Coordinates of C-alpha atoms in Angstrom, one line a residue:
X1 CA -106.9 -7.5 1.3
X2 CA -107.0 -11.0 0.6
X3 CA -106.6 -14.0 2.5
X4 CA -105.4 -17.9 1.5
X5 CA -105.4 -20.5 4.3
X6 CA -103.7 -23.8 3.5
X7 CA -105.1 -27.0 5.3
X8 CA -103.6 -30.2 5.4
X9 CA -105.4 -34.3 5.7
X10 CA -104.5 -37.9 5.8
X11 CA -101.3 -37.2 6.9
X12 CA -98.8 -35.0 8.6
X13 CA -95.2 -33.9 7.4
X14 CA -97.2 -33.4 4.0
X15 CA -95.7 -30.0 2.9
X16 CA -98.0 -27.5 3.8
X17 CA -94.9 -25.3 5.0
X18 CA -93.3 -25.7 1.7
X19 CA -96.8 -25.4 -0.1
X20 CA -97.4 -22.1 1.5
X21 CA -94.3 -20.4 1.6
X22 CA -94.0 -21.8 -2.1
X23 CA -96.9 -20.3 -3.0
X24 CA -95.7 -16.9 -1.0
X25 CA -93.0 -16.8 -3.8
X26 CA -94.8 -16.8 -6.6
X27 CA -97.1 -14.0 -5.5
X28 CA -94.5 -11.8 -4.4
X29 CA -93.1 -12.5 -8.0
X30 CA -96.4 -10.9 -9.6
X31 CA -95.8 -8.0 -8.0
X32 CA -97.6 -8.4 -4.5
X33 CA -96.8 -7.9 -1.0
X34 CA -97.4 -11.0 1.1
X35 CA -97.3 -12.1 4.4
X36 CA -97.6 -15.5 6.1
X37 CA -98.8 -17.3 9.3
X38 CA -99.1 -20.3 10.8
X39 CA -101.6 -21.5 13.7
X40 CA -100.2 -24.4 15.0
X41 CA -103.0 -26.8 17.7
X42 CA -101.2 -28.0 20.0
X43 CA -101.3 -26.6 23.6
X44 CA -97.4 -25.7 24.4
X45 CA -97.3 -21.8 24.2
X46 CA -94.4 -22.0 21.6
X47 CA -92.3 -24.4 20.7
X48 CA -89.2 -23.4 22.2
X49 CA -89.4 -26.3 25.7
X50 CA -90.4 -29.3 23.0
X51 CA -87.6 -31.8 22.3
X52 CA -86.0 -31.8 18.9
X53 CA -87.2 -35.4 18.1
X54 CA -91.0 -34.3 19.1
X55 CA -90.9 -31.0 16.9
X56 CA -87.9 -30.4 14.9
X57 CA -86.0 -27.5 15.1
X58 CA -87.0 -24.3 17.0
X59 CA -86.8 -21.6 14.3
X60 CA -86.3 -17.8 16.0
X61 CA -87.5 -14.5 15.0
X62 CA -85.8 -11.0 15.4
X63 CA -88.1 -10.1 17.9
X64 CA -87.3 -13.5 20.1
X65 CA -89.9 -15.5 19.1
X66 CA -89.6 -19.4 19.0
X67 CA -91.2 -20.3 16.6
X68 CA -92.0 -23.7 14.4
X69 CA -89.8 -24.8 11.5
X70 CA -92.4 -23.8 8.7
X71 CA -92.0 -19.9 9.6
X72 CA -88.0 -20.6 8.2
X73 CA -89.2 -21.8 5.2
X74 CA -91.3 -18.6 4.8
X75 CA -88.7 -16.3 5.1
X76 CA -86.1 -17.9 2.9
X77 CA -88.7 -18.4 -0.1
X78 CA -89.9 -14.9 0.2
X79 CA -88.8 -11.5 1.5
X80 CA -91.4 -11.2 4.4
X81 CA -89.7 -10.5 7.9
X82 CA -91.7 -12.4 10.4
X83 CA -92.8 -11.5 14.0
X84 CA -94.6 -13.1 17.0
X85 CA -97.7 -12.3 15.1
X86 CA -97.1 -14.6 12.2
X87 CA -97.0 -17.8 14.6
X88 CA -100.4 -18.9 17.0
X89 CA -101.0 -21.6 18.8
X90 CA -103.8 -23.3 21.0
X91 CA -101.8 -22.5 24.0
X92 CA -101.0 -18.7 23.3
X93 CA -104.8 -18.8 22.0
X94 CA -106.4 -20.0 25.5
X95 CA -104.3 -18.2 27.5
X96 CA -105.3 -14.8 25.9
X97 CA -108.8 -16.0 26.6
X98 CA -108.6 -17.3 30.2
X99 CA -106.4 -14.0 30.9
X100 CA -109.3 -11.8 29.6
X101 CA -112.3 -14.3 31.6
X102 CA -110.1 -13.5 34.5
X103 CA -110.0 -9.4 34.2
X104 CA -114.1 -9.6 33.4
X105 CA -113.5 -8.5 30.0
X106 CA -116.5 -11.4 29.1
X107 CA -119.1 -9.1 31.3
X108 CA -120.2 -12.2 33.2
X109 CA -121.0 -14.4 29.8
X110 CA -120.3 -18.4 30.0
X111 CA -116.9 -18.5 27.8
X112 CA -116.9 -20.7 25.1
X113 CA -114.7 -22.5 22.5
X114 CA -117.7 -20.5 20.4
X115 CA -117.6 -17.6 19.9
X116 CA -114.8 -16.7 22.1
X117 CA -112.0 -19.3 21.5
X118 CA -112.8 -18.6 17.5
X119 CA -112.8 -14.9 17.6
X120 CA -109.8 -14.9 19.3
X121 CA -108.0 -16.8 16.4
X122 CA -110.0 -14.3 14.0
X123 CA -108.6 -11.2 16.0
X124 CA -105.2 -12.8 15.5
X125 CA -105.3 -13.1 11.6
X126 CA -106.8 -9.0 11.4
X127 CA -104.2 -8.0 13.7
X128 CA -101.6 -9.7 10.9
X129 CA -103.5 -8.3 8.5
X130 CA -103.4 -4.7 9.7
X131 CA -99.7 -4.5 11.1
X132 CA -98.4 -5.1 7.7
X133 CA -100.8 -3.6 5.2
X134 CA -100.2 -7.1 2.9
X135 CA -101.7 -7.5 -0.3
X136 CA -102.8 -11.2 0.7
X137 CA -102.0 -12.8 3.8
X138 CA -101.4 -16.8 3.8
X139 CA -102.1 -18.9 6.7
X140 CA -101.1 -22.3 6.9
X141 CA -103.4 -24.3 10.0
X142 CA -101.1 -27.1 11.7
X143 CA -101.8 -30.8 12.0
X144 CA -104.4 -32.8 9.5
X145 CA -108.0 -32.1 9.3
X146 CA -110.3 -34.0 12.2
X147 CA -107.5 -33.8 14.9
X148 CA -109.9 -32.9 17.5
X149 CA -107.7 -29.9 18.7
X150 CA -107.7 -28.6 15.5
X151 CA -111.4 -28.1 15.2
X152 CA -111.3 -24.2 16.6
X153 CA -109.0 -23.3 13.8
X154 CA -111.0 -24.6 11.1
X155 CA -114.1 -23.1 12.6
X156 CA -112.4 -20.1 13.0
X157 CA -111.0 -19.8 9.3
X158 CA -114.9 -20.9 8.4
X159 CA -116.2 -18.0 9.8
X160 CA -113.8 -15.9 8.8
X161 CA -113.9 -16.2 5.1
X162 CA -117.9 -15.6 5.7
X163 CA -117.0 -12.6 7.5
X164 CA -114.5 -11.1 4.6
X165 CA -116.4 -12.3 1.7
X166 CA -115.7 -15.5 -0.5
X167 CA -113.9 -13.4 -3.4
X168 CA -111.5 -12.5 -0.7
X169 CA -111.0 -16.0 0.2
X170 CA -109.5 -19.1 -0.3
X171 CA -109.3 -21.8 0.7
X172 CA -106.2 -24.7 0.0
X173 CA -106.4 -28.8 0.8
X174 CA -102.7 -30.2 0.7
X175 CA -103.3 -34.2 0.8
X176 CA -101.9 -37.3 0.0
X177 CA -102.5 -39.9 -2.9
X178 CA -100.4 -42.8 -2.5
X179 CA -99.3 -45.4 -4.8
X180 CA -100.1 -49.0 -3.8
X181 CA -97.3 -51.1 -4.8
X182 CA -100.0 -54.4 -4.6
X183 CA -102.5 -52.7 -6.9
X184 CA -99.9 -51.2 -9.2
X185 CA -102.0 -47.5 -9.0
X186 CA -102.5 -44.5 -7.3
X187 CA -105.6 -44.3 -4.6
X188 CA -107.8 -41.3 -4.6
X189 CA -109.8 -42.4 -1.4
X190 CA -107.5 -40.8 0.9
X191 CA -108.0 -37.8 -0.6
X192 CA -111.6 -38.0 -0.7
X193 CA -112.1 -38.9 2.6
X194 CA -110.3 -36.0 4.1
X195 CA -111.8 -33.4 1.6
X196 CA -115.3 -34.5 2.7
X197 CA -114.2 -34.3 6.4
X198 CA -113.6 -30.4 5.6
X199 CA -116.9 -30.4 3.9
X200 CA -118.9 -31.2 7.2
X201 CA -117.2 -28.4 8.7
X202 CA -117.9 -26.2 6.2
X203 CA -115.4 -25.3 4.3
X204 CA -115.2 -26.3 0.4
X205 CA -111.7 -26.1 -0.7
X206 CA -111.4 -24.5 -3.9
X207 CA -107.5 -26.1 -5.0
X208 CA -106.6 -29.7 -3.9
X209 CA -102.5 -30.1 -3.9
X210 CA -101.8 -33.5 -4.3
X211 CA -98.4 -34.5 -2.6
X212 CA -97.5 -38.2 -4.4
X213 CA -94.7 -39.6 -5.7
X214 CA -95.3 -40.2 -9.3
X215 CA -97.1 -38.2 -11.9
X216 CA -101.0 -37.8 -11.8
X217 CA -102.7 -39.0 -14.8
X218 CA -106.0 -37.3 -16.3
X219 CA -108.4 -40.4 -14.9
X220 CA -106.9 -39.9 -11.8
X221 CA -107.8 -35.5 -11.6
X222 CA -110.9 -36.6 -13.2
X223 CA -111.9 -38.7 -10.3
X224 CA -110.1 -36.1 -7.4
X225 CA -112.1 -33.1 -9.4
X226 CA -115.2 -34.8 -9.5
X227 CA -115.6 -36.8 -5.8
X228 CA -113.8 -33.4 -3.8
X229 CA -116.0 -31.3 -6.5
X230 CA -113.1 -29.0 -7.4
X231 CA -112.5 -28.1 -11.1
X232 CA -110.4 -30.1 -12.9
X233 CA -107.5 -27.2 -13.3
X234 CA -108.1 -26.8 -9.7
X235 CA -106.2 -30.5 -9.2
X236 CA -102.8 -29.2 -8.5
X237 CA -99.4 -32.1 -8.9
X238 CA -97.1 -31.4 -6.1
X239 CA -94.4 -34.5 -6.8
X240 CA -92.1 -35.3 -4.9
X241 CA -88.8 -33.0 -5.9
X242 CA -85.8 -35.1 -7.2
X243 CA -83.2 -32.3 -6.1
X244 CA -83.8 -29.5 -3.5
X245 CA -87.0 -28.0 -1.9
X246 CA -87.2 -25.2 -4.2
X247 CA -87.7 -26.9 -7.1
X248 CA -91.5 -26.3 -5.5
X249 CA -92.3 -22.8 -6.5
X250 CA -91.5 -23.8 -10.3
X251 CA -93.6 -27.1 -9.9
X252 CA -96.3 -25.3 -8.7
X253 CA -96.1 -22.7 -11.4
X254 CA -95.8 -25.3 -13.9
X255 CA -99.5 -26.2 -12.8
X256 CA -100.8 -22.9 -12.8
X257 CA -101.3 -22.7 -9.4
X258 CA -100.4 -19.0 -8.7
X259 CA -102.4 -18.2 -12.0
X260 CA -105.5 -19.4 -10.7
X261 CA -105.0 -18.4 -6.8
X262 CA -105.0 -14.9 -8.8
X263 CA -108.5 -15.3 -10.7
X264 CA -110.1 -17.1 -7.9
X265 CA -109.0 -13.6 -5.9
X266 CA -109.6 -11.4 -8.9
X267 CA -105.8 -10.2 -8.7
X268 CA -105.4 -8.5 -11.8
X269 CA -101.1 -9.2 -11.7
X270 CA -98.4 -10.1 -14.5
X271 CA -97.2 -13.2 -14.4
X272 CA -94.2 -13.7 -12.2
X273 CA -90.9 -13.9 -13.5
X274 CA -89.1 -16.6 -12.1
X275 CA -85.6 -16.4 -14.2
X276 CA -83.7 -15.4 -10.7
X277 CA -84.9 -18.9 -9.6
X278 CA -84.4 -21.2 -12.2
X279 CA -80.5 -19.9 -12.1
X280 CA -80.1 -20.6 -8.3
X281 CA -82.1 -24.4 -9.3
X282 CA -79.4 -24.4 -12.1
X283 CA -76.2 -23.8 -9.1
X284 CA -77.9 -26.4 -6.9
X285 CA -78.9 -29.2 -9.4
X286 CA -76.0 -28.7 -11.2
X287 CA -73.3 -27.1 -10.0
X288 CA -69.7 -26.6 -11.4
X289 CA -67.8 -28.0 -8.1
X290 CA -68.9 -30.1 -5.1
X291 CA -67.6 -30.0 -1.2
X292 CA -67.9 -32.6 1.4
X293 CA -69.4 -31.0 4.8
X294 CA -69.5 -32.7 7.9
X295 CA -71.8 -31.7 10.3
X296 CA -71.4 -32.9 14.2
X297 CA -74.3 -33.1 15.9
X298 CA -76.6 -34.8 18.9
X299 CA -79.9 -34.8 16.4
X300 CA -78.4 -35.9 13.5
X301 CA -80.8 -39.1 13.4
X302 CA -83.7 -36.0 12.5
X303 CA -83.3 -34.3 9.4
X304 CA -85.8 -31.8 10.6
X305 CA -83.5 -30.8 14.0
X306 CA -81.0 -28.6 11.7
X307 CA -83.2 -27.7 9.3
X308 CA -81.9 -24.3 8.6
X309 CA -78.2 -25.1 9.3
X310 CA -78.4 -28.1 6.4
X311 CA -80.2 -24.7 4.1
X312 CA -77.8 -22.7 4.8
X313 CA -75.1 -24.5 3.9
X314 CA -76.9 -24.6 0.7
X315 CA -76.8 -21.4 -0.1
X316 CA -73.2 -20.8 0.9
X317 CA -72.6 -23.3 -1.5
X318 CA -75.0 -21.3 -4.2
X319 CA -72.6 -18.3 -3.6
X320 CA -69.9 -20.3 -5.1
X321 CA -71.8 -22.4 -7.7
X322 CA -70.7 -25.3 -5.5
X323 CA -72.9 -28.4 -4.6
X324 CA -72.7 -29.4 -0.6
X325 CA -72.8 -32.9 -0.1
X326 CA -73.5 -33.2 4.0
X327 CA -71.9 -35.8 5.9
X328 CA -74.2 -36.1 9.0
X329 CA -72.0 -37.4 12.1
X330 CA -73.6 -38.5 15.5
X331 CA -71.5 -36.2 18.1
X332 CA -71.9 -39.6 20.1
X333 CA -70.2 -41.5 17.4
X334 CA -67.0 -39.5 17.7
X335 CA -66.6 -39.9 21.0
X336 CA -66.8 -43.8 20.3
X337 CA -64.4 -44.1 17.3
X338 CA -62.3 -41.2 17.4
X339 CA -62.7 -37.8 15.2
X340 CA -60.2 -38.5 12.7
X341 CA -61.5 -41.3 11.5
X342 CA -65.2 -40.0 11.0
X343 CA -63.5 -36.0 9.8
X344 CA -60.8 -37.3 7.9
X345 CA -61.2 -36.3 4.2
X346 CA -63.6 -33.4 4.5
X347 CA -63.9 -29.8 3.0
X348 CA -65.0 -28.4 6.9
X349 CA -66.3 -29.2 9.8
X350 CA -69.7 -28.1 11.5
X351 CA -70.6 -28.1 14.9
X352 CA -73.8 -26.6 15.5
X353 CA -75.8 -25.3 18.7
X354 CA -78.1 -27.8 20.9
X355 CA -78.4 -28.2 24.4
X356 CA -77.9 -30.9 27.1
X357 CA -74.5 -32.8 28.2
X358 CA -75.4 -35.7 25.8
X359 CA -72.3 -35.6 23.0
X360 CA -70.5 -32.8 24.0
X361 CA -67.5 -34.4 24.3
X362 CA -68.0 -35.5 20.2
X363 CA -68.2 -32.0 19.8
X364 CA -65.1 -30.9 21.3
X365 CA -63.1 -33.4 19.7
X366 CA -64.5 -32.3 16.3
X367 CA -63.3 -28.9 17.0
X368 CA -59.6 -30.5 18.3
X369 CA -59.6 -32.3 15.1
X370 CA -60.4 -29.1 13.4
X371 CA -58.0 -26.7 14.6
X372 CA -55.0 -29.2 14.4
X373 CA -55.6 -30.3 11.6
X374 CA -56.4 -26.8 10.1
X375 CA -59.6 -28.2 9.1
X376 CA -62.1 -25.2 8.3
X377 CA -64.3 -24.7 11.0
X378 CA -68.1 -23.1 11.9
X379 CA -69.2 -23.0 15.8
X380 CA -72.6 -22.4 16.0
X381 CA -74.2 -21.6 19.6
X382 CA -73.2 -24.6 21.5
X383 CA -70.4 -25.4 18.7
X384 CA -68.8 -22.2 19.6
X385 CA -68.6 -22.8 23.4
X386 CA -67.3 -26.2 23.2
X387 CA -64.4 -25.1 20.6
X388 CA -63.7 -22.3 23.3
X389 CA -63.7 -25.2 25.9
X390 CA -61.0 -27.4 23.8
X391 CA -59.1 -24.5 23.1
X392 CA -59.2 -23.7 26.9
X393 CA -58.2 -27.5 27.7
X394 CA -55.2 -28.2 24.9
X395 CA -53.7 -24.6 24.3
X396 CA -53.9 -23.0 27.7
X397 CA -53.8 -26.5 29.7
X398 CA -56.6 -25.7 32.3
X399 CA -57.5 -28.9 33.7
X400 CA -61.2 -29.7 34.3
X401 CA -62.0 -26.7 31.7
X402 CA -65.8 -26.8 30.6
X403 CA -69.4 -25.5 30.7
X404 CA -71.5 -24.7 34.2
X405 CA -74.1 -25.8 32.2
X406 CA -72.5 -29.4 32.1
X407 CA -70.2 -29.0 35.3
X408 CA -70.9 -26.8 38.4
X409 CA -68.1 -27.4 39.9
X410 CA -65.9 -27.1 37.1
X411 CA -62.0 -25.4 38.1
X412 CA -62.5 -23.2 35.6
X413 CA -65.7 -22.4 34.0
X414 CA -65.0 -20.9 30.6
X415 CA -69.0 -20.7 29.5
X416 CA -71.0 -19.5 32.5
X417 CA -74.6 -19.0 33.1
X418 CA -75.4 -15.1 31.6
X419 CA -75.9 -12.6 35.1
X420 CA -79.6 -12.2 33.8
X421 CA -80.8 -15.8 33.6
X422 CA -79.9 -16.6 37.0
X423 CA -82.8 -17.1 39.5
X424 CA -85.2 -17.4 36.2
X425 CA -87.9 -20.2 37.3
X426 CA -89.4 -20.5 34.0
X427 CA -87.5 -22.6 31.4
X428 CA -90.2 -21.3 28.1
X429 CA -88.9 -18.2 26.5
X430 CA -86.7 -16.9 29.0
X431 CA -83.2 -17.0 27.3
X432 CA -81.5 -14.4 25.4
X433 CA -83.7 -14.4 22.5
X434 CA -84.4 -12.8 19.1
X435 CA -82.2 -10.0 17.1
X436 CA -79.3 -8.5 19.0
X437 CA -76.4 -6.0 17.8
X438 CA -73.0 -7.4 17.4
X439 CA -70.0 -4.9 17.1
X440 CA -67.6 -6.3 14.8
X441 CA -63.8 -5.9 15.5
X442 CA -61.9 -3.9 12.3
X443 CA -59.3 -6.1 10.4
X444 CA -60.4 -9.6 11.5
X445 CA -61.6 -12.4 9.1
X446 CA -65.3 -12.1 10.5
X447 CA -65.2 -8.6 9.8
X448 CA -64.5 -8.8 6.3
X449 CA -66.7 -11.8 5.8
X450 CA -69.5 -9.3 6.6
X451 CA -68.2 -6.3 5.3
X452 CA -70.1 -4.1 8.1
X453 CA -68.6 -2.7 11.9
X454 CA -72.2 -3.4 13.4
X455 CA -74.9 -6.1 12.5
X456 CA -78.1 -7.9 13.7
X457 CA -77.6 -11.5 14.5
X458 CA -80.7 -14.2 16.0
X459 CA -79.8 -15.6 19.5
X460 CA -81.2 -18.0 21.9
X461 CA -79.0 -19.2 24.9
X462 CA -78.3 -18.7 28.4
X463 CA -74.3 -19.1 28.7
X464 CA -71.9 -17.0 27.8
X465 CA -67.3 -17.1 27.5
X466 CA -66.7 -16.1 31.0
X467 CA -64.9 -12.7 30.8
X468 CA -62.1 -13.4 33.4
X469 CA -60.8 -15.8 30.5
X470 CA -60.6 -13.0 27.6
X471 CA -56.9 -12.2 28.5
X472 CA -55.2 -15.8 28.5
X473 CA -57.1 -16.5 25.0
X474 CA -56.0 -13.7 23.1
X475 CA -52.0 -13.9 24.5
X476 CA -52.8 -17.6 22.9
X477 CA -54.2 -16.4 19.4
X478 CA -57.8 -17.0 19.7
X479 CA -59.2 -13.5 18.2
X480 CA -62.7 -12.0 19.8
X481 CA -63.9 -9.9 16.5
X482 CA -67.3 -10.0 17.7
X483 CA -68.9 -8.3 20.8
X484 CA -71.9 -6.8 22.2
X485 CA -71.7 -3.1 22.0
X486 CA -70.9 -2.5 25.5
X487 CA -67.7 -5.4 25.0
X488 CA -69.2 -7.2 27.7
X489 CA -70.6 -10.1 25.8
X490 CA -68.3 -12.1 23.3
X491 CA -70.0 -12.8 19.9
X492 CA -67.6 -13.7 17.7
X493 CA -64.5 -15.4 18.1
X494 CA -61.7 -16.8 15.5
X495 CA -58.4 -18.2 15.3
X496 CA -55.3 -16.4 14.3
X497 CA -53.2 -19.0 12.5
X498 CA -56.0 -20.9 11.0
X499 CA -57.5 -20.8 7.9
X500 CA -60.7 -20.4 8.8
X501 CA -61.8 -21.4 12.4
X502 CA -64.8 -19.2 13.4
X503 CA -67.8 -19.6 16.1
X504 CA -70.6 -17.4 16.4
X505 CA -72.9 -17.5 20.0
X506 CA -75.7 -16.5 17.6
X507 CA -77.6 -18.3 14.9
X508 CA -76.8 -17.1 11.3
X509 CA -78.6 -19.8 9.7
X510 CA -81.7 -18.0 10.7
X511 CA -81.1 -14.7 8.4
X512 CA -79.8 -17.0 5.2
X513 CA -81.8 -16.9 2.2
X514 CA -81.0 -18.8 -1.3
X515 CA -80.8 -15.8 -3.3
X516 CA -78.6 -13.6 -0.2
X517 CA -76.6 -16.8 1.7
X518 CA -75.5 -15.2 4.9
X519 CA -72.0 -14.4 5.2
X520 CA -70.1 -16.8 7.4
X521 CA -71.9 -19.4 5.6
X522 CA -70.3 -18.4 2.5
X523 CA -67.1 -17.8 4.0
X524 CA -67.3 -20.9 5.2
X525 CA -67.7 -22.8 2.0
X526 CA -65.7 -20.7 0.6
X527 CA -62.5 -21.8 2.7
X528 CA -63.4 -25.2 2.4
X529 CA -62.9 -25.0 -1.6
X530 CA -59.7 -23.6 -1.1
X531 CA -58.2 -26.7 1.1
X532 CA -60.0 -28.9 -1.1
X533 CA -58.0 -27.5 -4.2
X534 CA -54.6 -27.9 -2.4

């Protein structure tokens, strides 16, 4: 087995994600089973209680995990399915080891970051390792190298590659050089300075990916091979793409990478054939027909917040060799100058999940707007319950209609709190998380979108449409084609006499890929071509 860990410096936000899973792509396109994880330093247990702004998205696994952004991208550039496994941090790591101080497990020894804090990181990358029987595992170690909480992971990965043997691995720098406008030229220093920082913790990194903006010249991987003491073919380009993120797997191709990742490892592999790729590049850099998409949310002002929604939408639009060009509107903003104004004009409407009271009313005008003006429509999470909200307010005129979660009191509570999550003390990981079944009702428009009576759809939420509600919404034409097996949950619901008006209490955009778009995200696009072309 062999293992790749990708380390970042100078900067943060520098593509490691994208580097790895990138990486992850080509490798599975020679033939070989790969897996990916990422150890991420700070002390939260997960992600899933950090704000939007501090952290981006929370991205969720099948089996409920929250997880950081970067695990999306590995799963839509490859065909890996992730788990809790594939996603460490310092707080799950020093809890396992104050947990096991606390049973005696230590036999009375003084516990330390060394060895114990280490070889519990170690334990965590065999465990991967043995659970899915990859051909090469590839972890990705958060943050930039001399953070001070990042210092046990590096150790860890030190000692680790001593412990496997150096053939079986490798180790990856992803850095910056940036060009100063002033000097007219691109600096190396940056570079230097962080390689050499990985160098007095012992690790030698055997590729350097440069992440810069313009092309790098052959003085300029002369001086990177020589003062980071890399070879010069081991001085991989990573430009900045001009299109889409998955330009990235071909750029890195382009420079070899995966070739020399595979002689470095002694992988004896074909190269990988990346024809399937360059075709899905060809739909999204230039495609035969373009849609405009709003999309109505409270994060907008963080590209990184909706992460997966803005990719999925992208591969909806791959379905139907049609370029998406996103219209990001502030929920707030709606509420300020009035929905027609801001959704006038578009393909569709999106109005995905999120959570506080902060613009929810912008999100239930959006979904008026939508369903009057037979707008096309996608409710995701917290988009579906405030469309269920509206729809309780203007069709079935119940007065004071809304959320518990934004109004206690409320006359009548259409989205309640879910039986089970009622007296929970903890807020971190106790909603209705991960993969759950959703029965799908026969002859409605979600049905056929999927083309399956039972699927697997991602949740994470704690309300629910209150039940006592079900009959005056369907004698009104709102549709509930999607339930939980027992009925007792609604998953799906549509409306009758609308062209496409559909919300979800799950997350699909978690499950789409570029080459397999999920299938409300491509019925979505698709519905939005056909108003545009009337």
């Amino acid at each position: 087995m062999k293992y790749i860990f990708v380390t970042g410096g100078v900067i943060s936000s520098l593509g490691k994600g994208l580097t790895a899973a990138s990486l992850g792509t080509l490798l599975e396109n020679r033939g070989l089973k790969v897996t990916l994880q990422k150890f991420d330093p700070y002390l939260n247990v997960d992600p899933g209680t950090m704000s939007p702004f501090q952290h981006g998205e929370v991205y969720v696994l099948d089996d409920g995990a929250e997880t950081d952004l970067d695990l999306g991208h590995y799963e839509r550039f490859t065909s890996t399915k992730l788990t809790r496994h594939n996603s460490l941090t310092s707080g799950q790591v020093y809890a396992r080891v104050l947990e096991r101080e606390r049973r005696g497990d230590y036999l009375g020894k003084t516990v330390q970051v060394i060895p114990h804090v280490t070889d519990e990181i170690k334990t965590r990358i065999r465990e991967l390792a043995e659970s899915t029987k990859a051909d090469v595992v590839i972890t990705e170690i958060g943050g930039t190298t001399g953070d001070i909480e990042g210092l046990p992971f590096l150790e860890a990965i030190r000692e680790f590659a001593l412990d496997v043997g150096y053939s079986n691995a490798l180790f990856i720098h992803v850095t910056y050089v940036p060009f100063i406008k002033a000097a007219g030229e691109l600096k190396t220093k940056p570079t230097q300075q962080s390689v050499a920082k990985l160098r007095e913790i012992g690790i030698a990194p055997h590729l350097v990916v440069c992440r810069c903006d313009r092309p790098l010249n052959k003085e300029i991987r002369d001086k990177i091979s020589l003062f980071c003491n890399v070879p010069y073919e081991g001085v991989i380009e990573e430009k900045d793409v001009d299109h889409t993120i998955y330009e990235v797997p071909l750029m890195l191709q382009r420079e070899r990478m995966d070739e020399l990742v595979c002689q470095l490892l002694r992988l004896d592999t074909p190269p990988a054939n990346m024809s399937h790729w360059q075709d899905l590049l060809r739909k999204l850099i230039a495609p035969q027909k373009r849609i405009r998409i709003g999309v109505v949310g409270k994060y907008i002002g963080l590209q990184d917040a909706y992460k997966s929604v803005y990719e999925a939408l992208s591969h909806g639009g791959i379905a139907h060799d049609c370029g998406i060009e996103l219209e990001r509107i502030e929920a707030e903003q709606i509420e300020k100058e009035g929905a027609e104004k801001l959704l006038k004009g578009l393909g569709g409407v999106l109005v995905p999940g999120g959570f506080g009271e902060r613009g929810v009313q912008g999100k239930i005008l959006a979904a008026q707007y939508a369903r009057e003006s037979k707008l096309p429509f996608l409710g995701l999470c917290l988009g579906m319950q405030m469309a269920t909200v509206e729809f309780a307010r203007s069709v079935l005129e119940l007065e004071g209609a809304h959320s518990t979660e934004f109004d206690k009191a409320s006359p009548h509570p259409v989205i309640a709190m879910i039986e089970e999550q009622k007296g929970l003390m903890n807020v971190g990981g106790t909603m209705r998380l991960g993969a759950q079944p959703v029965q799908l009702q026969v002859g409605t428009k979600a049905a056929r979108l999927y083309g399956a009576f039972v699927v697997n759809e991602r949740h994470r939420h704690r309300y629910e449409f209150n039940n006592s509600y079900r009959a005056q919404f369907e004698q009104r034409g709102c549709i509930f084609s999607g339930t939980s097996p027992d009925g007792e949950l609604v998953e799906l619901v549509e409306l009758r006499d609308h062209p496409f008006f559909l919300g979800c209490q799950f997350h699909p955009e978690f499950q789409s890929k570029p080459n397999a778009p999920h299938p409300l995200f491509r019925g979505f696009i698709a519905a939005a071509l056909q108003r545009s072309s009337l």
